[in-house]
Amino acid sequence: MSDTSKTVKSEVEKQSTVAPADDPTAAPVSVVDPRLLVREEGLKGYLTEFKRKVRGGELGSLPVVIGLIVIWTIFQLQNDRFLSADNLSNISYFMSATGMLAIGLVFVLLLGEIDLSVGSVSGLASTLFAVFVVDHTMNAWLALALSVLTGAVIGALQGWFFAKIGVPAFVVTLAGFLGWNGLMLWLLGSSGTINIPSDKGPVHLLGQNSFFMDQAIIGAYILAGLGVLSMLFGSFSEQRRRRAAGVPFRPTSEILLRVGALAVASFVAAAVLNNAAGVSNALVIFLAALVIVDFVLRRTTYGRKVFAVGGGIEAARRAGINVPVVRITVFAISGGFAAVGGMFFAGQTASATLNAGGGNTLMLAIAAAVIGGTSLFGGRGSVWSALLGMLVIQSIQTGLDLLNMNTSIQYMITGAVLLGAVVIDSVSRKSQKAAGRA
């Protein structure tokens, strides 16, 4: 045991002494911070900490990761093309559009609310882009900016009705679902479709045949290397800050193990995608959005305010947080990401159509966030749930397509997976309450 670890443990034991409840005069009993176990006892400490989290309902992303492994195993046994490079490349590309909607929904779900308008907003954004570019010959990038801004303004407007007027979010966004969809149909006109030239900036960038660094093999490995270096730098920076503050920190061995695991996963994924055609621009932008939004939620004051409001409105008010502002901005973020997702859909088809953002898009976006681990009850979740959830959903859809299964089967299986995720979330919350950690 290092001198630093001994000192930290000693300090925590000193600060964590309590008298037995049935005898206030009895000698205090030392309570060791469980986070220190993994530093003090090595592998045994990790196992003890893991058991403690499971008993306390802190499952994290474990259920969805296990579920994803099971899904991939089943489909691979049924069709050996499922884990082929081309099929995995398709999964990574097509999950990005709905995944962008799911990122915005994570913010809303963290408040314990729902946004039913994201599908319609995404369709409206792609339609506005097509109208600007095709009918008014506007610069494609300016049209993109205006379309995304429109989505954010729509979200803020809905958030204002919710936060200031007191209309339930479900009702406001349901009205938006109908109203914005009607506006989209009106703009599309009788034809119901506006074809967008595939060489127009954003559409070309997000097309299925557009890849990072123009299909250069090194591009995928550069991305993998950047991801590994970023995690390495961030982990050591956090270790240094926590060490200076005198609180428990990850040992260097654990950091290197985590970074090594990420390196293996990243470079294997890069090699697989290179065997297909490379890393699509859509996937790169999706991953970049996840990294940026994760930083905002976990490392900024605004992110902490979002979690605080989702954890308890009254407590957040007493802490001096402007709850209405947080609510309005969260819905604005949801609308903005819905608009970005609409541009991804436009890139896939090089058009704006009646089906844009329709069908089961809304349900899949919500399901992705929930299946990935974001709680429907608010206060708990991560933007990475959008990635994990979309991997599950897109894997199910692609696997059933390979097996020539009917769409109805896809809906039933996806619905069952969603129900399972919510059940796990509910049981986890009950376990946390029983353990006194809710």
Coordinates of C-alpha atoms in Angstrom, one line a residue, residues 5-168:
S5 CA -3.2 5.6 -0.3
K6 CA -2.6 5.1 3.5
T7 CA -3.0 8.9 4.1
V8 CA -6.2 9.1 2.0
K9 CA -7.7 6.1 3.8
S10 CA -6.8 7.5 7.2
E11 CA -8.4 10.8 6.4
V12 CA -11.6 9.2 5.1
E13 CA -11.8 7.0 8.2
K14 CA -11.4 10.0 10.4
Q15 CA -14.1 11.9 8.6
S16 CA -16.5 9.0 8.4
T17 CA -17.1 7.9 12.0
V18 CA -20.6 7.5 13.2
A19 CA -22.2 6.4 16.5
P20 CA -24.5 3.4 16.5
A21 CA -28.1 4.5 16.2
D22 CA -29.3 2.5 19.2
D23 CA -26.7 3.9 21.5
P24 CA -25.5 7.5 21.0
T25 CA -23.0 7.2 23.8
A26 CA -21.2 4.2 22.3
A27 CA -17.8 4.6 20.7
P28 CA -18.0 5.7 17.0
V29 CA -17.6 3.1 14.3
S30 CA -15.2 3.7 11.4
V31 CA -16.9 3.7 7.9
V32 CA -14.4 3.4 5.1
D33 CA -15.2 5.1 1.8
P34 CA -16.0 2.2 -0.6
R35 CA -14.2 4.1 -3.4
L36 CA -11.0 3.4 -1.6
L37 CA -11.4 -0.4 -1.7
V38 CA -10.2 -0.6 -5.3
R39 CA -7.1 1.4 -4.4
E40 CA -6.4 -0.6 -1.2
E41 CA -7.2 -4.2 -2.2
G42 CA -6.4 -4.4 -5.8
L43 CA -8.5 -6.9 -7.8
K44 CA -10.4 -7.9 -4.7
G45 CA -11.3 -4.3 -4.2
Y46 CA -12.7 -4.1 -7.7
L47 CA -14.9 -7.1 -7.2
T48 CA -16.1 -5.8 -3.9
E49 CA -17.0 -2.5 -5.4
F50 CA -18.7 -4.2 -8.4
K51 CA -20.9 -6.3 -6.0
R52 CA -21.7 -3.2 -4.0
K53 CA -22.9 -1.3 -7.1
V54 CA -25.0 -4.2 -8.3
R55 CA -26.7 -4.6 -5.0
G56 CA -27.3 -0.8 -4.9
G57 CA -28.8 -0.8 -8.4
E58 CA -25.9 1.1 -10.0
L59 CA -25.8 -1.1 -13.2
G60 CA -24.6 1.6 -15.5
S61 CA -24.3 0.4 -19.1
L62 CA -23.7 -3.2 -18.1
P63 CA -27.2 -4.5 -19.2
V64 CA -27.1 -2.9 -22.6
V65 CA -23.6 -4.1 -23.3
I66 CA -24.5 -7.7 -22.3
G67 CA -27.7 -7.4 -24.5
L68 CA -25.7 -6.1 -27.5
I69 CA -23.3 -9.1 -27.2
V70 CA -26.2 -11.5 -27.1
I71 CA -27.9 -9.8 -30.1
W72 CA -24.7 -9.9 -32.2
T73 CA -24.1 -13.6 -31.2
I74 CA -27.6 -14.7 -32.2
F75 CA -27.6 -12.9 -35.5
Q76 CA -24.1 -14.1 -36.4
L77 CA -25.1 -17.7 -35.7
Q78 CA -28.2 -17.2 -37.9
N79 CA -26.3 -15.4 -40.7
D80 CA -22.5 -15.3 -41.0
R81 CA -22.7 -12.0 -42.9
F82 CA -23.9 -10.1 -39.9
L83 CA -20.5 -9.3 -38.5
S84 CA -19.0 -8.8 -41.9
A85 CA -17.2 -5.5 -42.5
D86 CA -19.8 -4.2 -45.0
N87 CA -22.7 -4.9 -42.7
L88 CA -21.1 -3.3 -39.6
S89 CA -20.3 -0.3 -41.8
N90 CA -23.9 0.0 -42.7
I91 CA -25.0 -0.2 -39.1
S92 CA -22.5 2.5 -38.1
Y93 CA -23.8 4.8 -40.9
F94 CA -27.5 4.4 -40.6
M95 CA -27.6 4.7 -36.8
S96 CA -26.2 8.2 -37.0
A97 CA -29.3 10.1 -38.1
T98 CA -31.7 8.8 -35.4
G99 CA -28.8 8.9 -33.0
M100 CA -28.6 12.6 -33.3
L101 CA -32.2 12.9 -32.3
A102 CA -31.5 10.6 -29.4
I103 CA -28.7 12.9 -28.2
G104 CA -31.1 15.8 -27.9
L105 CA -33.7 13.6 -26.2
V106 CA -31.2 12.6 -23.5
F107 CA -31.2 16.2 -22.2
V108 CA -35.0 16.2 -22.0
L109 CA -35.1 12.8 -20.4
L110 CA -32.6 13.9 -17.7
L111 CA -35.3 16.4 -16.6
G112 CA -37.8 13.6 -16.4
E113 CA -39.7 15.0 -19.4
I114 CA -40.4 14.0 -23.0
D115 CA -40.3 15.6 -26.4
L116 CA -42.7 14.1 -28.9
S117 CA -41.9 16.7 -31.6
V118 CA -38.4 15.7 -32.5
G119 CA -39.4 13.6 -35.5
S120 CA -41.6 16.3 -37.0
V121 CA -38.9 19.0 -36.3
S122 CA -36.3 16.9 -38.1
G123 CA -38.6 16.5 -41.1
L124 CA -39.3 20.2 -41.1
A125 CA -35.6 21.1 -40.9
S126 CA -34.8 18.9 -44.0
T127 CA -37.7 20.4 -45.9
L128 CA -36.6 24.0 -45.0
F129 CA -33.1 23.1 -46.2
A130 CA -34.5 21.8 -49.5
V131 CA -36.7 24.8 -50.0
F132 CA -33.8 27.2 -49.3
V133 CA -31.4 25.5 -51.6
V134 CA -33.6 24.3 -54.5
D135 CA -36.4 27.0 -54.6
H136 CA -34.4 30.0 -53.5
T137 CA -30.9 29.0 -54.6
M138 CA -29.4 29.8 -51.2
N139 CA -25.9 28.9 -50.2
A140 CA -26.1 25.3 -48.9
W141 CA -24.2 26.0 -45.7
L142 CA -26.2 29.1 -44.9
A143 CA -29.4 27.0 -45.5
L144 CA -28.0 24.4 -43.1
A145 CA -27.4 27.0 -40.4
L146 CA -30.9 28.5 -40.8
S147 CA -32.5 25.1 -40.6
V148 CA -30.7 24.1 -37.4
L149 CA -31.4 27.5 -35.9
T150 CA -35.1 27.0 -36.7
G151 CA -35.1 23.7 -34.9
A152 CA -33.5 25.3 -31.8
V153 CA -36.0 28.1 -31.9
I154 CA -38.9 25.7 -32.1
G155 CA -37.5 23.7 -29.2
A156 CA -37.1 26.9 -27.1
L157 CA -40.7 28.0 -27.9
Q158 CA -42.0 24.7 -26.7
G159 CA -39.8 24.9 -23.7
W160 CA -41.2 28.4 -22.9
F161 CA -44.8 27.1 -22.9
F162 CA -43.7 24.3 -20.6
A163 CA -41.5 26.3 -18.2
K164 CA -43.3 29.6 -18.1
I165 CA -47.0 28.9 -18.9
G166 CA -47.0 25.5 -17.2
V167 CA -48.4 23.4 -20.0
P168 CA -47.2 19.8 -19.6

